[in-house]
mmCIF file of C-alpha atoms and ligand atoms in Angstrom:
data_model
loop_
_atom_site.group_PDB
_atom_site.id
_atom_site.type_symbol
_atom_site.label_atom_id
_atom_site.label_comp_id
_atom_site.label_asym_id
_atom_site.label_seq_id
_atom_site.Cartn_x
_atom_site.Cartn_y
_atom_site.Cartn_z
ATOM 1 C CA ALA B 1 -39.678 -27.110 2.983
ATOM 2 C CA ARG B 2 -36.669 -27.794 5.141
ATOM 3 C CA SER B 3 -38.388 -27.378 8.485
ATOM 4 C CA ASP B 4 -37.802 -31.065 9.227
ATOM 5 C CA ILE B 5 -34.111 -30.421 9.798
ATOM 6 C CA ASP B 6 -34.436 -27.122 11.629
ATOM 7 C CA HIS B 7 -34.788 -28.712 15.039
ATOM 8 C CA PHE B 8 -31.254 -30.064 14.810
ATOM 9 C CA SER B 9 -30.125 -26.422 14.573
ATOM 10 C CA TYR B 10 -28.347 -27.152 11.315
ATOM 11 C CA GLN B 11 -28.536 -24.275 8.849
ATOM 12 C CA ASP B 12 -29.158 -25.760 5.440
ATOM 13 C CA THR B 13 -27.719 -22.874 3.468
ATOM 14 C CA LYS B 14 -26.861 -22.587 -0.185
ATOM 15 C CA TYR B 15 -23.393 -21.186 0.561
ATOM 16 C CA GLU B 16 -20.856 -22.460 3.112
ATOM 17 C CA CYS B 17 -20.174 -18.862 4.208
ATOM 18 C CA GLN B 18 -23.736 -18.655 5.580
ATOM 19 C CA ARG B 19 -23.093 -21.203 8.308
ATOM 20 C CA ARG B 20 -20.451 -22.221 10.821
ATOM 21 C CA THR B 21 -17.981 -24.974 10.005
ATOM 22 C CA PRO B 22 -15.874 -25.800 13.076
ATOM 23 C CA LEU B 23 -12.587 -27.691 12.937
ATOM 24 C CA ASN B 24 -13.788 -30.328 15.369
ATOM 25 C CA HIS B 25 -17.074 -31.832 14.353
ATOM 26 C CA HIS B 26 -19.089 -35.000 14.852
ATOM 27 C CA ASN B 27 -18.944 -36.760 11.504
ATOM 28 C CA LYS B 28 -15.289 -37.499 10.795
ATOM 29 C CA LYS B 29 -15.958 -41.074 9.664
ATOM 30 C CA PHE B 30 -18.053 -39.694 6.814
ATOM 31 C CA THR B 31 -15.988 -36.620 5.955
ATOM 32 C CA GLU B 32 -12.786 -38.677 5.827
ATOM 33 C CA ALA B 33 -14.458 -40.933 3.263
ATOM 34 C CA PHE B 34 -15.565 -37.886 1.256
ATOM 35 C CA GLU B 35 -12.055 -36.487 1.303
ATOM 36 C CA ILE B 36 -10.769 -39.669 -0.324
ATOM 37 C CA LEU B 37 -13.568 -39.625 -2.896
ATOM 38 C CA GLU B 38 -12.860 -35.967 -3.621
ATOM 39 C CA LYS B 39 -9.163 -36.603 -4.153
ATOM 40 C CA HIS B 40 -9.867 -39.656 -6.275
ATOM 41 C CA ALA B 41 -12.263 -37.672 -8.453
ATOM 42 C CA SER B 42 -9.770 -34.892 -9.071
ATOM 43 C CA TYR B 43 -6.764 -37.214 -9.513
ATOM 44 C CA ILE B 44 -8.158 -39.993 -11.622
ATOM 45 C CA ASP B 45 -11.239 -38.872 -13.495
ATOM 46 C CA ARG B 46 -9.833 -35.877 -15.276
ATOM 47 C CA GLU B 47 -12.841 -35.376 -17.544
ATOM 48 C CA HIS B 48 -15.659 -34.909 -15.003
ATOM 49 C CA GLY B 49 -13.326 -34.890 -12.023
ATOM 50 C CA GLU B 50 -13.649 -31.261 -10.990
ATOM 51 C CA SER B 51 -17.436 -31.200 -10.682
ATOM 52 C CA ARG B 52 -17.526 -34.585 -8.924
ATOM 53 C CA ALA B 53 -14.794 -33.438 -6.539
ATOM 54 C CA LEU B 54 -16.777 -30.290 -5.795
ATOM 55 C CA ALA B 55 -19.920 -32.310 -5.049
ATOM 56 C CA PHE B 56 -18.039 -34.442 -2.483
ATOM 57 C CA ARG B 57 -16.408 -31.366 -0.987
ATOM 58 C CA LYS B 58 -19.789 -29.675 -0.561
ATOM 59 C CA ALA B 59 -21.286 -32.771 1.047
ATOM 60 C CA SER B 60 -18.300 -32.955 3.371
ATOM 61 C CA CYS B 61 -18.674 -29.261 4.326
ATOM 62 C CA ALA B 62 -22.350 -29.827 5.143
ATOM 63 C CA LEU B 63 -21.506 -32.758 7.432
ATOM 64 C CA LYS B 64 -18.785 -30.733 9.165
ATOM 65 C CA SER B 65 -21.442 -28.136 10.022
ATOM 66 C CA TYR B 66 -23.918 -30.716 11.261
ATOM 67 C CA PRO B 67 -24.166 -30.260 15.047
ATOM 68 C CA ARG B 68 -24.218 -33.931 16.034
ATOM 69 C CA GLU B 69 -23.235 -37.372 14.824
ATOM 70 C CA ILE B 70 -25.425 -38.684 12.027
ATOM 71 C CA THR B 71 -26.920 -42.034 12.977
ATOM 72 C CA ARG B 72 -29.843 -42.355 10.563
ATOM 73 C CA ILE B 73 -29.911 -41.624 6.855
ATOM 74 C CA ASP B 74 -33.289 -39.867 6.997
ATOM 75 C CA GLU B 75 -31.747 -37.158 9.191
ATOM 76 C CA ILE B 76 -29.741 -35.811 6.294
ATOM 77 C CA SER B 77 -31.514 -37.080 3.208
ATOM 78 C CA LYS B 78 -32.973 -33.634 2.574
ATOM 79 C CA ILE B 79 -29.854 -31.568 3.121
ATOM 80 C CA THR B 80 -28.836 -29.451 0.135
ATOM 81 C CA HIS B 81 -25.370 -30.475 -1.115
ATOM 82 C CA VAL B 82 -25.692 -34.060 0.090
ATOM 83 C CA GLY B 83 -26.521 -35.571 -3.290
ATOM 84 C CA GLU B 84 -27.517 -39.062 -4.333
ATOM 85 C CA HIS B 85 -23.984 -40.404 -4.574
ATOM 86 C CA SER B 86 -22.983 -38.952 -1.211
ATOM 87 C CA LEU B 87 -26.113 -40.385 0.419
ATOM 88 C CA ARG B 88 -25.169 -43.827 -0.909
ATOM 89 C CA VAL B 89 -21.730 -43.535 0.681
ATOM 90 C CA ILE B 90 -23.208 -42.457 4.026
ATOM 91 C CA THR B 91 -25.733 -45.307 3.886
ATOM 92 C CA ASP B 92 -22.927 -47.824 3.286
ATOM 93 C CA ILE B 93 -20.950 -46.525 6.234
ATOM 94 C CA LEU B 94 -24.021 -46.532 8.476
ATOM 95 C CA GLU B 95 -24.973 -50.075 7.466
ATOM 96 C CA ASN B 96 -21.579 -51.782 7.074
ATOM 97 C CA GLY B 97 -19.177 -49.541 8.935
ATOM 98 C CA TYR B 98 -17.318 -48.750 5.706
ATOM 99 C CA SER B 99 -17.846 -47.750 2.081
ATOM 100 C CA GLU B 100 -16.855 -50.294 -0.526
ATOM 101 C CA GLU B 101 -16.190 -47.558 -3.042
ATOM 102 C CA VAL B 102 -13.717 -45.923 -0.656
ATOM 103 C CA GLN B 103 -12.102 -49.299 0.118
ATOM 104 C CA ASP B 104 -11.568 -49.868 -3.619
ATOM 105 C CA ILE B 105 -9.827 -46.519 -3.939
ATOM 106 C CA ILE B 106 -7.607 -47.195 -0.928
ATOM 107 C CA SER B 107 -6.493 -50.512 -2.377
ATOM 108 C CA CYS B 108 -5.663 -48.964 -5.763
ATOM 109 C CA GLU B 109 -1.919 -48.510 -6.294
ATOM 110 C CA MET B 110 -2.333 -45.631 -8.729
ATOM 111 C CA PHE B 111 -4.234 -43.573 -6.135
ATOM 112 C CA HIS B 112 -1.420 -43.920 -3.616
ATOM 113 C CA VAL B 113 1.274 -43.057 -6.123
ATOM 114 C CA ILE B 114 -0.579 -39.958 -7.359
ATOM 115 C CA GLU B 115 -1.114 -38.979 -3.702
ATOM 116 C CA LEU B 116 2.612 -39.460 -3.061
ATOM 117 C CA PHE B 117 3.682 -37.447 -6.131
ATOM 118 C CA THR B 118 1.257 -34.570 -5.571
ATOM 119 C CA GLY B 119 2.845 -34.313 -2.112
ATOM 120 C CA ILE B 120 6.022 -33.175 -3.893
ATOM 121 C CA TYR B 121 6.224 -29.369 -3.872
ATOM 122 C CA GLY B 122 5.620 -28.126 -7.429
ATOM 123 C CA CYS B 123 3.892 -31.308 -8.650
ATOM 124 C CA GLY B 124 0.199 -31.222 -9.539
ATOM 125 C CA PRO B 125 -2.090 -34.083 -10.599
ATOM 126 C CA SER B 126 -1.237 -33.937 -14.311
ATOM 127 C CA THR B 127 2.533 -34.130 -13.717
ATOM 128 C CA ALA B 128 1.902 -36.920 -11.222
ATOM 129 C CA HIS B 129 -0.041 -38.849 -13.876
ATOM 130 C CA LYS B 130 2.738 -38.356 -16.398
ATOM 131 C CA TRP B 131 5.344 -39.731 -13.989
ATOM 132 C CA TYR B 132 3.086 -42.630 -13.057
ATOM 133 C CA SER B 133 2.489 -43.545 -16.703
ATOM 134 C CA LEU B 134 6.259 -43.546 -17.250
ATOM 135 C CA GLY B 135 6.448 -46.300 -14.640
ATOM 136 C CA HIS B 136 7.683 -44.325 -11.641
ATOM 137 C CA ARG B 137 6.344 -45.318 -8.225
ATOM 138 C CA THR B 138 8.474 -43.700 -5.510
ATOM 139 C CA THR B 139 10.032 -40.309 -4.758
ATOM 140 C CA GLN B 140 13.407 -42.056 -5.112
ATOM 141 C CA ASP B 141 12.424 -42.964 -8.712
ATOM 142 C CA ILE B 142 11.793 -39.271 -9.365
ATOM 143 C CA LYS B 143 15.054 -38.272 -7.712
ATOM 144 C CA ASP B 144 17.025 -40.822 -9.748
ATOM 145 C CA ASN B 145 15.428 -39.620 -12.991
ATOM 146 C CA ALA B 146 15.560 -35.883 -12.292
ATOM 147 C CA GLU B 147 17.471 -35.164 -15.522
ATOM 148 C CA ILE B 148 15.281 -37.191 -17.873
ATOM 149 C CA LEU B 149 12.062 -35.934 -16.259
ATOM 150 C CA ASN B 150 13.339 -32.383 -16.608
ATOM 151 C CA LEU B 151 12.256 -31.402 -13.080
ATOM 152 C CA ASN B 152 11.694 -27.685 -12.505
ATOM 153 C CA VAL B 153 13.371 -25.891 -9.608
ATOM 154 C CA GLN B 154 10.405 -26.296 -7.259
ATOM 155 C CA GLN B 155 10.142 -30.026 -7.949
ATOM 156 C CA LYS B 156 13.878 -30.472 -7.346
ATOM 157 C CA TYR B 157 13.498 -28.885 -3.906
ATOM 158 C CA GLY B 158 10.280 -30.819 -3.412
ATOM 159 C CA VAL B 159 12.058 -34.136 -3.889
ATOM 160 C CA GLU B 160 15.181 -33.077 -2.000
ATOM 161 C CA PHE B 161 13.208 -32.034 1.103
ATOM 162 C CA TYR B 162 10.270 -34.389 0.668
ATOM 163 C CA ASP B 163 10.266 -35.737 4.237
ATOM 164 C CA ASP B 164 10.715 -32.337 5.891
ATOM 165 C CA LEU B 165 8.037 -30.670 3.778
ATOM 166 C CA ASN B 166 5.541 -33.461 4.414
ATOM 167 C CA ALA B 167 6.042 -33.456 8.163
ATOM 168 C CA PRO B 168 3.248 -31.357 9.705
ATOM 169 C CA VAL B 169 4.161 -27.850 10.845
ATOM 170 C CA ASP B 170 3.135 -27.088 14.431
ATOM 171 C CA MET B 171 2.312 -23.830 16.179
ATOM 172 C CA PRO B 172 5.747 -23.415 17.875
ATOM 173 C CA ASP B 173 7.338 -23.619 14.391
ATOM 174 C CA ALA B 174 4.901 -21.010 13.090
ATOM 175 C CA LEU B 175 5.674 -18.681 16.002
ATOM 176 C CA ARG B 176 9.413 -19.152 15.474
ATOM 177 C CA ILE B 177 9.131 -18.082 11.825
ATOM 178 C CA GLN B 178 6.891 -15.164 12.743
ATOM 179 C CA ARG B 179 9.427 -13.968 15.341
ATOM 180 C CA LEU B 180 12.236 -14.156 12.792
ATOM 181 C CA VAL B 181 10.203 -12.200 10.226
ATOM 182 C CA VAL B 182 9.244 -9.518 12.784
ATOM 183 C CA GLU B 183 12.881 -9.109 13.878
ATOM 184 C CA GLN B 184 13.991 -8.546 10.311
ATOM 185 C CA LEU B 185 11.081 -6.238 9.476
ATOM 186 C CA ASP B 186 11.962 -4.048 12.479
ATOM 187 C CA LEU B 187 15.403 -3.537 10.990
ATOM 188 C CA ILE B 188 14.004 -2.578 7.570
ATOM 189 C CA GLN B 189 10.829 -0.666 8.407
ATOM 190 C CA PRO B 190 9.705 -0.150 12.022
ATOM 191 C CA SER B 191 5.995 -0.602 12.980
ATOM 192 C CA CYS B 192 5.228 -3.304 10.429
ATOM 193 C CA SER B 193 2.698 -5.957 11.419
ATOM 194 C CA ALA B 194 3.138 -9.667 10.643
ATOM 195 C CA GLU B 195 0.091 -11.818 11.332
ATOM 196 C CA ILE B 196 -0.076 -15.598 11.074
ATOM 197 C CA VAL B 197 -2.916 -16.391 8.671
ATOM 198 C CA GLY B 198 -3.992 -19.591 6.849
ATOM 199 C CA GLY B 199 -4.946 -22.690 8.833
ATOM 200 C CA PHE B 200 -3.216 -21.554 12.054
ATOM 201 C CA GLY B 201 -5.351 -18.411 11.936
ATOM 202 C CA ARG B 202 -8.436 -20.675 11.964
ATOM 203 C CA GLY B 203 -7.260 -22.500 15.065
ATOM 204 C CA LYS B 204 -5.598 -25.509 13.431
ATOM 205 C CA GLN B 205 -2.840 -27.016 15.570
ATOM 206 C CA CYS B 206 -0.790 -28.105 12.574
ATOM 207 C CA GLY B 207 -0.598 -27.405 8.886
ATOM 208 C CA HIS B 208 1.363 -27.935 5.690
ATOM 209 C CA ASP B 209 2.956 -24.480 5.675
ATOM 210 C CA ILE B 210 3.143 -21.139 7.481
ATOM 211 C CA ASP B 211 1.312 -18.163 5.985
ATOM 212 C CA ILE B 212 2.308 -14.690 7.181
ATOM 213 C CA LEU B 213 0.502 -11.486 6.163
ATOM 214 C CA ILE B 214 2.639 -8.365 6.452
ATOM 215 C CA SER B 215 1.486 -4.751 6.449
ATOM 216 C CA HIS B 216 2.205 -1.241 7.767
ATOM 217 C CA PRO B 217 -0.185 1.441 9.103
ATOM 218 C CA GLU B 218 1.065 3.866 6.435
ATOM 219 C CA GLU B 219 -0.165 2.925 2.970
ATOM 220 C CA ASP B 220 3.040 3.412 0.961
ATOM 221 C CA LYS B 221 5.508 2.037 3.531
ATOM 222 C CA VAL B 222 5.070 -1.482 2.163
ATOM 223 C CA GLU B 223 6.394 -0.587 -1.275
ATOM 224 C CA GLY B 224 9.575 -2.515 -1.996
ATOM 225 C CA LEU B 225 9.362 -4.174 1.417
ATOM 226 C CA LEU B 226 9.197 -7.774 0.232
ATOM 227 C CA VAL B 227 12.444 -7.705 -1.749
ATOM 228 C CA LYS B 228 14.274 -6.123 1.185
ATOM 229 C CA LEU B 229 12.863 -8.693 3.612
ATOM 230 C CA VAL B 230 13.677 -11.656 1.394
ATOM 231 C CA ASN B 231 17.190 -10.315 0.777
ATOM 232 C CA ARG B 232 17.802 -10.053 4.516
ATOM 233 C CA LEU B 233 16.482 -13.545 5.191
ATOM 234 C CA THR B 234 18.631 -14.868 2.341
ATOM 235 C CA THR B 235 21.743 -13.165 3.760
ATOM 236 C CA LEU B 236 20.985 -14.749 7.129
ATOM 237 C CA GLY B 237 21.024 -18.141 5.384
ATOM 238 C CA CYS B 238 17.374 -18.892 6.195
ATOM 239 C CA MET B 239 16.134 -19.265 2.621
ATOM 240 C CA LEU B 240 16.539 -22.547 0.756
ATOM 241 C CA HIS B 241 14.315 -21.541 -2.145
ATOM 242 C CA THR B 242 12.244 -18.468 -2.985
ATOM 243 C CA ALA B 243 9.664 -17.717 -5.667
ATOM 244 C CA LEU B 244 8.821 -14.021 -5.672
ATOM 245 C CA SER B 245 5.927 -12.265 -7.299
ATOM 246 C CA VAL B 246 6.187 -8.494 -7.012
ATOM 247 C CA GLY B 247 4.574 -5.396 -8.469
ATOM 248 C CA LYS B 248 1.388 -6.737 -9.995
ATOM 249 C CA ASN B 249 -0.846 -5.069 -7.435
ATOM 250 C CA VAL B 250 -2.941 -2.977 -9.759
ATOM 251 C CA VAL B 251 -5.823 -1.797 -7.583
ATOM 252 C CA ARG B 252 -6.926 1.711 -8.459
ATOM 253 C CA LYS B 253 -9.281 3.845 -6.409
ATOM 254 C CA GLU B 254 -12.620 2.837 -7.869
ATOM 255 C CA THR B 255 -12.240 -0.160 -10.115
ATOM 256 C CA PHE B 256 -10.179 -3.290 -10.001
ATOM 257 C CA VAL B 257 -8.070 -3.659 -13.114
ATOM 258 C CA LYS B 258 -8.071 -7.272 -14.144
ATOM 259 C CA THR B 259 -4.744 -8.496 -15.433
ATOM 260 C CA LYS B 260 -4.148 -11.869 -17.012
ATOM 261 C CA ALA B 261 -3.027 -13.270 -13.670
ATOM 262 C CA THR B 262 -6.276 -12.351 -11.899
ATOM 263 C CA GLN B 263 -8.402 -13.988 -14.538
ATOM 264 C CA THR B 264 -6.685 -17.362 -14.555
ATOM 265 C CA ARG B 265 -7.337 -18.554 -11.007
ATOM 266 C CA SER B 266 -10.040 -17.286 -8.717
ATOM 267 C CA THR B 267 -8.051 -17.800 -5.501
ATOM 268 C CA MET B 268 -4.953 -16.087 -6.890
ATOM 269 C CA ASP B 269 -4.431 -12.438 -6.083
ATOM 270 C CA ASN B 270 -1.857 -9.862 -7.087
ATOM 271 C CA LEU B 271 -0.384 -9.033 -3.704
ATOM 272 C CA ASP B 272 3.404 -9.010 -3.438
ATOM 273 C CA ARG B 273 4.231 -12.454 -2.186
ATOM 274 C CA CYS B 274 7.061 -14.903 -1.696
ATOM 275 C CA PHE B 275 6.488 -18.641 -1.693
ATOM 276 C CA ALA B 276 9.565 -19.903 0.103
ATOM 277 C CA ILE B 277 11.216 -22.946 1.566
ATOM 278 C CA MET B 278 12.922 -21.829 4.751
ATOM 279 C CA LYS B 279 15.329 -23.424 7.180
ATOM 280 C CA VAL B 280 13.720 -23.526 10.584
ATOM 281 C CA GLU B 281 15.687 -24.311 13.727
ATOM 282 C CA LYS B 282 14.501 -27.472 15.381
ATOM 283 C CA SER B 283 13.095 -27.271 18.858
ATOM 284 C CA ALA B 284 14.816 -29.150 21.695
ATOM 285 C CA THR B 285 12.205 -31.912 21.570
ATOM 286 C CA ASP B 286 12.808 -32.747 17.887
ATOM 287 C CA ASN B 287 15.937 -34.789 18.586
ATOM 288 C CA ASP B 288 15.158 -37.549 16.089
ATOM 289 C CA SER B 289 17.975 -36.635 13.716
ATOM 290 C CA CYS B 290 21.357 -34.920 13.796
ATOM 291 C CA ASN B 291 20.130 -32.069 11.583
ATOM 292 C CA SER B 292 19.771 -28.831 13.544
ATOM 293 C CA TRP B 293 17.138 -27.453 11.164
ATOM 294 C CA ILE B 294 14.127 -28.574 9.190
ATOM 295 C CA ALA B 295 12.856 -27.303 5.802
ATOM 296 C CA ARG B 296 9.452 -25.603 5.963
ATOM 297 C CA ARG B 297 7.129 -24.075 3.357
ATOM 298 C CA VAL B 298 6.495 -20.422 4.162
ATOM 299 C CA ASP B 299 4.227 -17.945 2.348
ATOM 300 C CA LEU B 300 5.019 -14.277 2.959
ATOM 301 C CA ILE B 301 2.362 -11.877 1.694
ATOM 302 C CA ILE B 302 2.522 -8.070 1.731
ATOM 303 C CA THR B 303 -0.570 -5.865 1.679
ATOM 304 C CA PRO B 304 -1.105 -2.092 1.946
ATOM 305 C CA SER B 305 -3.277 -0.975 4.876
ATOM 306 C CA SER B 306 -6.260 0.013 2.683
ATOM 307 C CA GLN B 307 -6.512 -3.609 1.468
ATOM 308 C CA TYR B 308 -5.643 -5.238 4.793
ATOM 309 C CA ALA B 309 -9.107 -6.452 5.838
ATOM 310 C CA PHE B 310 -9.669 -8.062 2.438
ATOM 311 C CA SER B 311 -6.244 -9.705 2.313
ATOM 312 C CA LEU B 312 -6.752 -10.984 5.856
ATOM 313 C CA LEU B 313 -10.141 -12.480 5.016
ATOM 314 C CA GLY B 314 -8.728 -14.057 1.852
ATOM 315 C CA TRP B 315 -5.629 -15.519 3.447
ATOM 316 C CA ILE B 316 -7.263 -16.757 6.651
ATOM 317 C CA GLY B 317 -9.246 -19.101 4.401
ATOM 318 C CA SER B 318 -10.309 -21.781 4.160
ATOM 319 C CA LYS B 319 -10.146 -21.995 0.401
ATOM 320 C CA GLN B 320 -13.686 -23.339 0.239
ATOM 321 C CA PHE B 321 -14.975 -20.695 2.655
ATOM 322 C CA ASN B 322 -13.600 -17.965 0.413
ATOM 323 C CA ARG B 323 -14.858 -19.592 -2.749
ATOM 324 C CA SER B 324 -18.348 -19.656 -1.319
ATOM 325 C CA LEU B 325 -18.049 -16.105 0.024
ATOM 326 C CA ARG B 326 -16.954 -14.749 -3.349
ATOM 327 C CA LEU B 327 -19.613 -16.692 -5.184
ATOM 328 C CA TYR B 328 -22.275 -15.489 -2.751
ATOM 329 C CA ALA B 329 -21.070 -11.884 -3.068
ATOM 330 C CA TRP B 330 -21.273 -12.011 -6.846
ATOM 331 C CA LYS B 331 -24.451 -14.061 -7.332
ATOM 332 C CA GLU B 332 -26.530 -12.589 -4.528
ATOM 333 C CA MET B 333 -25.155 -9.047 -4.190
ATOM 334 C CA LYS B 334 -23.444 -8.265 -7.542
ATOM 335 C CA ILE B 335 -20.352 -7.454 -5.500
ATOM 336 C CA HIS B 336 -16.931 -8.469 -6.773
ATOM 337 C CA LEU B 337 -14.849 -9.568 -3.769
ATOM 338 C CA ASN B 338 -11.183 -10.597 -3.644
ATOM 339 C CA SER B 339 -8.070 -10.180 -1.458
ATOM 340 C CA HIS B 340 -7.699 -6.560 -2.628
ATOM 341 C CA GLY B 341 -11.150 -5.173 -1.966
ATOM 342 C CA MET B 342 -14.764 -5.247 -3.055
ATOM 343 C CA TRP B 343 -16.617 -3.478 -5.827
ATOM 344 C CA ASP B 344 -20.343 -2.927 -6.154
ATOM 345 C CA HIS B 345 -21.304 -3.796 -9.731
ATOM 346 C CA LYS B 346 -24.925 -2.748 -9.275
ATOM 347 C CA LEU B 347 -23.584 0.711 -10.049
ATOM 348 C CA THR B 348 -21.997 1.881 -13.288
ATOM 349 C CA PRO B 349 -19.140 2.340 -13.116
ATOM 350 C CA PRO B 350 -18.638 -0.178 -10.295
ATOM 351 C CA LYS B 351 -18.000 1.520 -6.976
ATOM 352 C CA ARG B 352 -15.382 0.412 -4.517
ATOM 353 C CA ILE B 353 -16.651 -0.413 -0.997
ATOM 354 C CA LEU B 354 -14.090 0.228 1.719
ATOM 355 C CA ALA B 355 -13.667 -1.818 4.909
ATOM 356 C CA THR B 356 -11.191 -1.635 7.768
ATOM 357 C CA ASP B 357 -11.928 -5.015 9.356
ATOM 358 C CA GLU B 358 -13.523 -8.379 8.564
ATOM 359 C CA GLU B 359 -16.772 -7.462 10.356
ATOM 360 C CA GLU B 360 -17.354 -4.569 7.954
ATOM 361 C CA ILE B 361 -16.968 -6.875 4.964
ATOM 362 C CA PHE B 362 -19.577 -9.325 6.305
ATOM 363 C CA LYS B 363 -21.870 -6.399 7.098
ATOM 364 C CA ALA B 364 -21.589 -4.979 3.584
ATOM 365 C CA LEU B 365 -22.481 -8.431 2.244
ATOM 366 C CA HIS B 366 -25.506 -8.695 4.578
ATOM 367 C CA LEU B 367 -24.035 -11.815 6.192
ATOM 368 C CA ASP B 368 -23.800 -12.811 9.843
ATOM 369 C CA PHE B 369 -20.193 -12.647 10.978
ATOM 370 C CA VAL B 370 -18.483 -16.049 10.948
ATOM 371 C CA GLU B 371 -15.643 -16.440 13.462
ATOM 372 C CA ARG B 372 -12.298 -17.591 12.033
ATOM 373 C CA LYS B 373 -12.477 -20.900 13.907
ATOM 374 C CA ASP B 374 -15.778 -21.581 12.120
ATOM 375 C CA ARG B 375 -14.391 -21.106 8.597
ATOM 376 C CA ASN B 376 -12.934 -24.604 8.373
ATOM 377 C CA CYS B 377 -14.954 -25.873 5.414
HETATM 378 P P1 8DG K 1 -2.708 -25.648 5.645
HETATM 379 O O1 8DG K 1 -1.580 -24.811 5.149
HETATM 380 O O2 8DG K 1 -2.788 -25.662 7.127
HETATM 381 O O3 8DG K 1 -2.677 -27.014 5.061
HETATM 382 O O4 8DG K 1 -4.084 -24.995 5.151
HETATM 383 P P2 8DG K 1 -4.337 -23.499 4.712
HETATM 384 O O5 8DG K 1 -3.402 -22.568 5.431
HETATM 385 O O6 8DG K 1 -5.784 -23.218 4.824
HETATM 386 O O7 8DG K 1 -3.998 -23.535 3.156
HETATM 387 P P3 8DG K 1 -2.981 -22.667 2.269
HETATM 388 O O8 8DG K 1 -2.807 -23.404 0.988
HETATM 389 O O9 8DG K 1 -1.742 -22.341 3.005
HETATM 390 O O10 8DG K 1 -3.782 -21.327 1.883
HETATM 391 C C1 8DG K 1 -4.097 -20.328 2.816
HETATM 392 C C2 8DG K 1 -5.136 -19.394 2.264
HETATM 393 O O11 8DG K 1 -4.618 -18.469 1.341
HETATM 394 C C3 8DG K 1 -6.249 -20.120 1.510
HETATM 395 O O12 8DG K 1 -7.465 -19.914 2.166
HETATM 396 C C4 8DG K 1 -6.340 -19.473 0.171
HETATM 397 C C5 8DG K 1 -5.593 -18.173 0.357
HETATM 398 N N1 8DG K 1 -4.977 -17.646 -0.868
HETATM 399 C C6 8DG K 1 -5.265 -16.412 -1.399
HETATM 400 N N2 8DG K 1 -4.547 -16.228 -2.527
HETATM 401 C C7 8DG K 1 -3.815 -17.344 -2.714
HETATM 402 C C8 8DG K 1 -2.897 -17.723 -3.710
HETATM 403 O O13 8DG K 1 -2.601 -16.969 -4.631
HETATM 404 N N3 8DG K 1 -2.330 -18.960 -3.556
HETATM 405 C C9 8DG K 1 -2.635 -19.768 -2.492
HETATM 406 N N4 8DG K 1 -2.054 -20.963 -2.389
HETATM 407 N N5 8DG K 1 -3.505 -19.429 -1.548
HETATM 408 C C10 8DG K 1 -4.091 -18.232 -1.660
HETATM 409 O O14 8DG K 1 -6.057 -15.616 -0.905
HETATM 410 MN MN1 MN K 2 -1.306 -22.653 5.122
HETATM 411 MN MN1 MN K 3 0.000 -21.280 2.078
#
């Protein structure tokens, strides 16, 4: 039925994990519009927002995979995930050079304020709405009313270091943090590995934070490692703020024990982790202020070697790639997949499937391997 689009070598798959989504693609003018529509849907329309946001995200992912610039609407009118609404937006852009719906959003004050507030570390859309409805419009407003608004610790740091934390992190910064972490790990537990994951792992040149996955070839050598590492970094004066989550890793040999935390959010896992704000030395070229350091968001995640491949896959991302992978695994293969492992639920009791690298996970799921640089959906 979809043979009419085959000759463009676009794979019209049901799941994003079944095709390649490169970082650099040919349809930015459309995907940028979809990103605004997606945000608007999740910020403003809180009743149907999530499903509308997902529809725009899926359309955007499809266009990112499309191997050339779209110039005619009939090229893509039959693509799964590009629904009626999305087609209308693309048509507008093709015909007028812009989408009126997107223009309306961009000229809406509320959208910009919610965007500004959700850029504050620790502030989600519902808090942003609350602050907006109380009449606040700037980060200074939030700072001035910190007491009355009863800001939590994260939000206080978020406001305090707003500019630093919203300045993109580049690769040299990421490497600097990695070096620091490796140095400290060597002093605590030799032979640890510390890999940069997240967006940088997918080839992005900048990001909003630095994600580092830490492990050790010997399974039990990572026990208690995170607290020791964070204590050392704190003593060195590198930590501005830390939020630790330790000791909830409850994977047993055969089955995955679901705790409350695992059930609440699908992307959340129970690995020992520290969400931190760190002081990072500025490079010689950053001479725009007298400060010698800049505040950066850093995620440190610890995983035992038996779970490494799964944690790596999960934390390389993107979020949407993993969502689709997990959904595919469950719907098509009855396999439960997360950052700890995978379990075959076609068997009773479910049987754990082991893997030592990402390739083995794709193979077990009967999927073609997707390179990290092509997981940018
Ligand atoms: P960016 O920082 O460059 O903006 O993008 P990113 O690196 O892709 O996003 P991220 O928010 O830093 O998340 C990195 C990956 O980590 C993402 O694919 C989802 C994954 N991840 C998990 N578990 C958890 C979790 O508990 N919280 C968060 N925030 N991310 C998680 O596997
Ligand atoms: Mn990241
Ligand atoms: Mn992160």
